[in-house]
Amino acid sequence: MFRVLFLMLVLLAGLIAGPYLAGKQGYVLIETSKYSIEMSITTLVIFFVVIMAVIYGIEWVVTRFCRLSNNTYTWFSRRKREKAQKQTLEGLMRMDEGDYSKAEKLIGKNAKHAEEPILNFIKAAEAAQQRGDDFNANRYLIQATELAGSDNLMVELARTRILLQQGKLPAARSSVDSLLVMTHRNKEVLKLAVEIYLKSKAYLALDNILDQIENSSLYSPSEFLTLKTQVEEGLLDEKMNEEGVDGLLAWWKEQPRKRRNDVAVRIALIQRLIDCNDHESAYELTVDTWKKVEENTVDTKSLCVQINRLQPMDNSKLIKLIEKRAKKADVSVQCCINRALGYLYVRNNEFNQASEAFKNVITCKSELEPYDVNMAAYVFEQVGEHTLAQQVREESVKATMAVTALTNVQTDASTTALLENK
């Protein structure tokens, strides 16, 4: 609009001022080597206006054409985006339904035109992996990497998960190591690291990130304790299998004070020392641990289980400690403490004391172990109480027969019910 007004004003000015200027200033001469052009000033103004109008017209035509092309391109692009969005949503629904083949086609077909093409390629890779197509899964991941770059957390997480699903543990381990360098506080990274390290039995690597896992609140306190116990026992087994008793004890001395004071870890170490037939080292650690373990706890029972297996040269110090605690022990731990005392007495050939201990053990019917009856009968025979030994054996046989009969009745009842349903 401004250009048209400008041309009209120039033309009006030329028509008004042209005759006046032409009468006083002559004419305009344009001469070249071959041509000479003469015109009045009015004609020059009109010619100038026409030329400008032609130029503006050409510009308008070009602009309109470009705008039309741009609108056409925008329309097609919007149509592709809408189609890609619709296919993505349908593909995600198919994934939830378990139709991974169709999901892969829908999500991956127009992934480049989707609002989040990287996410589309990742989901397409996951769908391909779910149906066992490693080649296409890797192809989609490569395309996602090309768009996002090699340091994109989302792409690297997807790659690591797929490597784990493909069973490529070494590659998955290397990938999750890189992720931990990239971000060691991300919950998804830590969760994936736990799964990969446990499957590859990389207990040392998992031990290095236990503090981060605990601070992330990824697991409940009980779940974290289970994981921590699994890691510590894995480390103990690893050292024992690779370096033997000497390596195991050397590793234990290098551990931080917090771990060396952990009663559960101490009991696990005692168990492995006994497995390696190093009863003297196990005995020294047991005596020290018994002083640290709290009364009437699960740890007391666990430690007593290992004491039952312990065969040191001299166990008198441990016997005194256990006797002292047995006098004030709660009912819940009396059975295991008396059992431990009984075994220690038997190894010292002190059968009279062992007899008293096992008399207390057999009164705890609900906590009797299969080997308690045989050991109690043996001890009673050693002190001349043959009638009591026979009675213990008969009660054990009756109890076993009663359990067997009950099991058979339950099996018959289940079979009858199954036949009736048929």
Coordinates of C-alpha atoms in Angstrom, one line a residue:
M1 CA 0.0 0.0 0.0
F2 CA 2.8 2.4 0.8
R3 CA 4.6 1.7 -2.5
V4 CA 1.4 2.4 -4.5
L5 CA 0.8 5.7 -2.7
F6 CA 4.5 6.6 -3.3
L7 CA 4.1 6.0 -7.0
M8 CA 0.9 8.0 -7.2
L9 CA 2.5 11.0 -5.4
V10 CA 5.6 10.9 -7.7
L11 CA 3.3 10.8 -10.8
L12 CA 1.2 13.7 -9.5
A13 CA 4.2 15.7 -8.7
G14 CA 5.6 15.0 -12.2
L15 CA 2.4 16.0 -13.9
I16 CA 2.2 19.3 -12.0
A17 CA 5.8 20.3 -12.0
G18 CA 6.7 18.8 -15.4
P19 CA 5.3 21.6 -17.7
Y20 CA 6.8 24.3 -15.5
L21 CA 10.2 22.7 -15.4
A22 CA 10.1 21.8 -19.1
G23 CA 9.4 25.4 -20.1
K24 CA 12.5 26.7 -18.3
Q25 CA 15.0 23.8 -18.2
G26 CA 14.8 22.4 -21.7
Y27 CA 14.7 18.7 -22.2
V28 CA 16.5 15.5 -21.2
L29 CA 19.0 13.8 -23.5
I30 CA 20.2 10.2 -22.9
E31 CA 23.0 9.4 -25.4
T32 CA 25.1 6.2 -25.8
S33 CA 27.6 5.2 -28.5
K34 CA 24.8 4.1 -30.8
Y35 CA 21.6 5.7 -29.5
S36 CA 20.3 9.1 -28.5
I37 CA 17.1 9.4 -26.6
E38 CA 15.4 12.9 -26.1
M39 CA 12.4 13.4 -23.8
S40 CA 10.8 16.0 -21.7
I41 CA 11.0 16.1 -18.0
T42 CA 7.4 15.1 -17.7
T43 CA 8.0 12.1 -19.9
L44 CA 11.0 11.1 -17.8
V45 CA 8.9 11.3 -14.6
I46 CA 6.2 9.1 -16.2
F47 CA 8.8 6.7 -17.5
F48 CA 10.4 6.5 -14.0
V49 CA 7.0 5.8 -12.4
V50 CA 6.2 3.1 -14.9
I51 CA 9.6 1.4 -14.4
M52 CA 9.1 1.5 -10.6
A53 CA 5.6 0.1 -10.9
V54 CA 7.0 -2.8 -13.0
I55 CA 9.7 -3.5 -10.5
Y56 CA 7.2 -3.4 -7.6
G57 CA 4.9 -5.7 -9.6
I58 CA 7.6 -8.3 -10.2
E59 CA 8.5 -8.2 -6.5
W60 CA 4.8 -8.7 -5.5
V61 CA 4.5 -11.7 -7.8
V62 CA 7.7 -13.3 -6.5
T63 CA 6.6 -12.7 -2.9
R64 CA 3.2 -14.2 -3.5
F65 CA 4.8 -17.2 -5.1
C66 CA 7.2 -17.7 -2.2
R67 CA 4.5 -17.3 0.3
L68 CA 2.3 -19.8 -1.5
S69 CA 5.2 -22.3 -1.6
N70 CA 5.9 -21.7 2.1
N71 CA 2.2 -22.2 3.0
T72 CA 2.2 -25.4 1.0
Y73 CA 5.3 -26.7 2.7
T74 CA 3.9 -25.8 6.1
W75 CA 0.6 -27.6 5.3
F76 CA 2.4 -30.7 4.3
S77 CA 4.7 -30.6 7.3
R78 CA 1.8 -30.1 9.7
R79 CA 0.0 -33.0 8.1
K80 CA 3.0 -35.3 8.5
R81 CA 3.4 -34.2 12.2
E82 CA -0.3 -34.9 12.9
K83 CA 0.0 -38.3 11.1
A84 CA 3.1 -39.2 13.0
Q85 CA 1.5 -38.2 16.4
K86 CA -1.5 -40.3 15.6
Q87 CA 0.7 -43.3 14.7
T88 CA 2.8 -42.8 17.8
L89 CA -0.1 -42.9 20.1
E90 CA -1.5 -46.0 18.4
G91 CA 1.9 -47.6 18.5
L92 CA 2.2 -47.1 22.2
M93 CA -1.2 -48.7 22.7
R94 CA -0.1 -51.7 20.7
M95 CA 3.0 -52.0 22.9
D96 CA 0.8 -52.1 26.0
E97 CA -1.2 -54.8 24.2
G98 CA 1.9 -56.8 23.5
D99 CA 1.7 -56.4 19.7
Y100 CA 5.4 -55.4 19.3
S101 CA 5.6 -55.9 15.6
K102 CA 2.8 -53.5 14.8
A103 CA 4.0 -51.1 17.4
E104 CA 7.4 -51.0 15.9
K105 CA 6.0 -50.2 12.4
L106 CA 3.7 -47.5 13.7
I107 CA 6.2 -45.7 16.0
G108 CA 9.2 -46.0 13.7
K109 CA 7.5 -45.3 10.3
N110 CA 7.3 -41.4 10.6
A111 CA 9.6 -41.0 13.6
K112 CA 11.4 -38.1 12.0
H113 CA 8.2 -36.1 11.8
A114 CA 7.1 -36.7 15.4
E115 CA 7.2 -34.1 18.1
E116 CA 9.9 -36.1 19.9
P117 CA 11.7 -38.1 17.2
I118 CA 14.4 -39.3 19.6
L119 CA 11.7 -40.8 21.9
N120 CA 10.0 -42.4 18.9
F121 CA 13.3 -44.1 17.8
I122 CA 13.9 -45.3 21.4
K123 CA 10.4 -46.8 21.7
A124 CA 10.7 -48.4 18.3
A125 CA 14.0 -50.0 19.4
E126 CA 12.4 -51.3 22.5
A127 CA 9.5 -52.8 20.5
A128 CA 12.0 -54.4 18.1
Q129 CA 14.0 -55.9 21.0
Q130 CA 10.8 -57.3 22.6
R131 CA 10.2 -59.4 19.5
G132 CA 13.9 -60.4 19.3
D133 CA 15.0 -58.3 16.4
D134 CA 18.5 -57.2 17.5
F135 CA 19.4 -55.7 14.1
N136 CA 16.4 -53.3 13.9
A137 CA 16.8 -52.4 17.6
N138 CA 20.4 -51.3 17.1
R139 CA 19.4 -49.5 13.9
Y140 CA 16.8 -47.4 15.7
L141 CA 19.3 -46.6 18.5
I142 CA 21.8 -45.4 15.9
Q143 CA 19.2 -43.1 14.4
A144 CA 18.4 -41.8 17.9
T145 CA 22.1 -41.2 18.6
E146 CA 22.5 -39.3 15.4
L147 CA 19.7 -36.9 16.4
A148 CA 20.6 -36.6 20.1
G149 CA 24.3 -37.0 20.2
S150 CA 26.4 -39.6 22.1
D151 CA 26.0 -37.9 25.5
N152 CA 22.2 -38.0 25.7
L153 CA 21.1 -39.7 28.9
M154 CA 17.8 -41.0 27.6
V155 CA 19.4 -42.7 24.6
E156 CA 22.2 -44.2 26.6
L157 CA 19.7 -45.6 29.2
A158 CA 17.7 -47.2 26.4
R159 CA 20.8 -48.6 24.8
T160 CA 21.9 -50.1 28.2
R161 CA 18.5 -51.7 28.8
I162 CA 18.5 -53.2 25.4
L163 CA 22.0 -54.6 25.8
L164 CA 20.9 -56.2 29.0
Q165 CA 17.8 -57.7 27.4
Q166 CA 20.1 -59.1 24.6
G167 CA 22.2 -60.8 27.3
K168 CA 25.3 -58.8 26.4
L169 CA 26.4 -58.3 30.0
P170 CA 30.0 -57.1 29.3
A171 CA 28.7 -54.4 26.9
A172 CA 25.9 -53.5 29.3
R173 CA 28.4 -53.3 32.1
S174 CA 30.6 -50.9 30.1
S175 CA 27.6 -48.8 29.2
V176 CA 26.3 -48.5 32.7
D177 CA 29.8 -47.6 33.9
S178 CA 29.7 -44.7 31.4
L179 CA 26.2 -43.7 32.6
L180 CA 27.5 -43.5 36.2
V181 CA 30.3 -41.2 35.1
M182 CA 27.7 -39.1 33.3
T183 CA 25.3 -38.9 36.3
H184 CA 25.8 -40.9 39.5
R185 CA 22.6 -39.6 41.2
N186 CA 20.0 -40.5 38.7
K187 CA 17.6 -43.2 40.2
E188 CA 17.1 -45.0 36.8
V189 CA 20.8 -45.2 36.3
L190 CA 21.4 -46.6 39.8
K191 CA 18.6 -49.1 39.5
L192 CA 19.9 -50.3 36.2
A193 CA 23.4 -50.5 37.6
V194 CA 22.2 -52.7 40.5
E195 CA 20.5 -55.1 38.1
I196 CA 23.6 -55.3 35.8
Y197 CA 26.2 -55.6 38.6
L198 CA 24.2 -58.3 40.3
K199 CA 23.8 -60.4 37.1
S200 CA 27.4 -60.0 36.3
K201 CA 28.4 -60.6 39.9
A202 CA 30.4 -57.4 40.0
Y203 CA 30.1 -57.0 43.7
L204 CA 33.0 -54.7 44.2
A205 CA 31.6 -52.2 41.6
L206 CA 28.2 -52.4 43.4
D207 CA 29.8 -51.9 46.7
N208 CA 31.4 -48.7 45.5
I209 CA 27.9 -47.2 44.8
L210 CA 26.1 -48.5 47.9
D211 CA 26.2 -45.1 49.6
Q212 CA 24.7 -43.4 46.6
I213 CA 22.0 -46.0 46.4
E214 CA 21.1 -45.5 50.0
N215 CA 21.0 -41.7 49.7
S216 CA 18.8 -41.9 46.6
S217 CA 15.9 -43.6 48.5
L218 CA 15.6 -46.0 45.6
Y219 CA 14.8 -48.9 48.0
S220 CA 13.0 -49.1 51.3
P221 CA 15.2 -49.7 54.4
S222 CA 14.5 -53.4 54.4
E223 CA 15.1 -53.8 50.7
F224 CA 18.4 -51.9 50.9
L225 CA 19.5 -54.1 53.8
T226 CA 18.8 -57.2 51.7
L227 CA 20.8 -55.7 48.8
K228 CA 23.7 -54.7 51.2
T229 CA 23.8 -58.2 52.7
Q230 CA 23.8 -59.7 49.2
V231 CA 26.7 -57.5 48.1
E232 CA 28.8 -58.2 51.3
E233 CA 28.3 -61.9 51.1
G234 CA 29.2 -61.8 47.4
L235 CA 32.4 -59.9 48.2
L236 CA 33.2 -62.5 50.9
D237 CA 32.6 -65.4 48.5
E238 CA 34.7 -63.7 45.8
K239 CA 37.7 -63.2 48.1
M240 CA 37.4 -66.7 49.5
N241 CA 37.2 -68.4 46.1
E242 CA 39.9 -66.3 44.5
E243 CA 42.4 -65.8 47.3
G244 CA 41.6 -68.3 50.0
V245 CA 41.6 -67.7 53.8
D246 CA 44.7 -65.5 53.8
G247 CA 43.2 -63.2 51.1
L248 CA 39.9 -63.2 52.9
L249 CA 41.4 -62.1 56.2
A250 CA 43.6 -59.5 54.5
W251 CA 40.6 -58.0 52.8
W252 CA 38.7 -58.0 56.1
K253 CA 41.5 -56.0 57.8
E254 CA 41.3 -53.4 55.0
Q255 CA 37.6 -52.8 55.4
P256 CA 36.3 -49.6 57.1
R257 CA 35.4 -49.7 60.7
K258 CA 31.7 -49.5 60.1
R259 CA 31.8 -52.8 58.1
R260 CA 34.1 -54.5 60.6
N261 CA 31.7 -53.7 63.4
D262 CA 28.7 -55.0 61.5
V263 CA 27.6 -58.1 63.3
A264 CA 25.8 -59.6 60.3
V265 CA 29.0 -59.3 58.2
R266 CA 31.0 -60.8 61.0
I267 CA 28.7 -63.8 61.1
A268 CA 29.0 -64.2 57.4
L269 CA 32.8 -64.1 57.6
I270 CA 32.8 -66.7 60.5
Q271 CA 30.7 -69.0 58.3
R272 CA 33.2 -68.8 55.5
L273 CA 36.2 -69.3 57.8
I274 CA 34.6 -72.5 59.1
D275 CA 33.9 -73.5 55.5
C276 CA 37.7 -73.1 54.8
N277 CA 38.4 -75.2 57.9
D278 CA 40.1 -72.2 59.7
H279 CA 38.4 -72.8 63.0
E280 CA 40.9 -70.9 65.1
S281 CA 40.4 -67.6 63.2
A282 CA 36.7 -68.2 63.2
Y283 CA 36.8 -68.9 67.0
E284 CA 38.6 -65.6 67.8
L285 CA 36.2 -63.7 65.6
T286 CA 33.2 -65.5 67.3
V287 CA 34.4 -64.6 70.8
D288 CA 34.7 -60.9 69.8
T289 CA 31.4 -60.9 68.0
W290 CA 29.5 -62.6 70.9
K291 CA 30.5 -59.6 73.0
K292 CA 29.1 -57.2 70.4
V293 CA 25.9 -58.9 69.5
E294 CA 22.8 -57.6 71.2
E295 CA 20.8 -60.0 73.5
N296 CA 17.6 -61.7 72.2
T297 CA 18.0 -60.8 68.6
V298 CA 18.1 -62.6 65.3
D299 CA 21.8 -62.1 65.1
T300 CA 22.1 -64.2 68.3
K301 CA 20.4 -67.1 66.6
S302 CA 22.5 -66.7 63.4
L303 CA 25.7 -66.7 65.5
C304 CA 24.6 -69.8 67.5
V305 CA 24.2 -71.7 64.2
Q306 CA 27.8 -71.1 63.4
I307 CA 28.9 -72.0 66.9
N308 CA 27.3 -75.4 66.4
R309 CA 29.8 -76.0 63.6
L310 CA 32.8 -74.5 65.4
Q311 CA 35.7 -76.9 66.4
P312 CA 38.5 -74.9 68.0
M313 CA 41.3 -76.4 70.1
D314 CA 40.1 -74.5 73.2
N315 CA 36.6 -73.2 73.5
S316 CA 36.5 -72.5 77.3
K317 CA 36.4 -68.7 76.9
L318 CA 33.4 -68.9 74.6
I319 CA 31.6 -71.4 76.9
K320 CA 31.9 -69.0 79.8
L321 CA 30.5 -66.1 77.7
I322 CA 27.5 -68.2 76.5
E323 CA 26.8 -69.6 80.0
K324 CA 26.6 -66.1 81.4
R325 CA 24.1 -65.0 78.8
A326 CA 22.1 -68.2 79.0
K327 CA 21.1 -67.4 82.6
K328 CA 19.2 -64.2 81.5
A329 CA 18.3 -65.1 77.9
D330 CA 14.8 -64.6 76.6
V331 CA 12.6 -67.6 75.8
S332 CA 12.9 -66.8 72.1
V333 CA 16.7 -67.5 72.1
Q334 CA 17.0 -70.0 74.9
C335 CA 16.8 -73.0 72.6
C336 CA 19.5 -71.9 70.2
I337 CA 21.8 -70.8 73.1
N338 CA 21.4 -74.2 74.8
R339 CA 22.0 -76.0 71.6
A340 CA 25.3 -74.1 71.0
L341 CA 26.3 -74.9 74.6
G342 CA 25.5 -78.6 74.1
Y343 CA 27.7 -78.9 71.0
L344 CA 30.6 -77.1 72.7
Y345 CA 30.3 -79.4 75.8
V346 CA 30.2 -82.5 73.5
R347 CA 33.4 -81.4 71.8
N348 CA 35.0 -81.1 75.2
N349 CA 33.6 -84.5 76.2
E350 CA 31.7 -82.8 79.0
F351 CA 28.6 -85.0 78.6
N352 CA 27.0 -84.2 81.9
Q353 CA 26.8 -80.5 81.1
A354 CA 25.8 -81.4 77.5
S355 CA 23.0 -83.5 78.8
E356 CA 21.5 -80.6 80.8
A357 CA 21.8 -78.3 77.8
F358 CA 20.0 -80.8 75.4
K359 CA 17.3 -81.4 78.0
N360 CA 16.5 -77.7 77.7
V361 CA 16.7 -78.0 73.9
I362 CA 14.2 -80.9 73.5
T363 CA 11.6 -79.0 75.6
C364 CA 11.3 -76.4 72.8
K365 CA 9.2 -78.6 70.4
S366 CA 8.6 -75.8 67.9
E367 CA 12.3 -75.0 67.4
L368 CA 13.7 -78.5 67.2
E369 CA 16.1 -79.1 64.3
P370 CA 16.3 -82.6 62.6
Y371 CA 19.7 -83.3 64.0
D372 CA 18.8 -82.2 67.6
V373 CA 17.1 -85.6 68.4
N374 CA 20.1 -87.7 67.3
M375 CA 22.6 -85.6 69.2
A376 CA 20.4 -85.5 72.3
A377 CA 19.9 -89.3 72.3
Y378 CA 23.7 -89.7 71.8
V379 CA 24.5 -87.5 74.8
F380 CA 21.9 -89.2 77.0
E381 CA 23.4 -92.6 76.2
Q382 CA 26.8 -91.3 77.1
V383 CA 25.6 -90.4 80.6
G384 CA 23.7 -93.6 81.1
E385 CA 20.2 -92.2 80.6
H386 CA 19.2 -94.9 78.1
T387 CA 15.5 -94.7 78.9
L388 CA 15.4 -91.0 78.1
A389 CA 17.4 -91.5 74.9
Q390 CA 14.8 -94.2 73.8
Q391 CA 12.0 -91.9 74.7
V392 CA 13.4 -89.1 72.6
R393 CA 13.8 -91.3 69.6
E394 CA 10.3 -92.7 69.9
E395 CA 8.7 -89.2 70.1
S396 CA 10.7 -88.1 67.1
V397 CA 9.4 -91.1 65.1
K398 CA 5.8 -90.5 66.2
A399 CA 6.1 -86.8 65.2
T400 CA 7.5 -87.7 61.8
M401 CA 4.7 -90.3 61.2
A402 CA 2.1 -87.7 62.3
V403 CA 3.5 -85.1 59.8
T404 CA 3.6 -87.7 57.0
A405 CA 0.0 -88.8 57.7
L406 CA -1.2 -85.2 57.7
T407 CA 0.6 -84.6 54.4
N408 CA -1.0 -87.6 52.9
V409 CA -4.5 -86.6 54.1
Q410 CA -4.0 -83.1 52.6
T411 CA -2.8 -84.6 49.3
D412 CA -5.8 -87.0 49.1
A413 CA -8.2 -84.1 49.9
S414 CA -6.7 -82.0 47.2
T415 CA -6.9 -84.8 44.7
T416 CA -10.6 -85.5 45.5
A417 CA -11.4 -81.8 45.2
L418 CA -9.7 -81.6 41.8
L419 CA -11.6 -84.7 40.5
E420 CA -14.9 -83.2 41.7
N421 CA -14.2 -80.0 39.9
K422 CA -13.6 -81.9 36.7

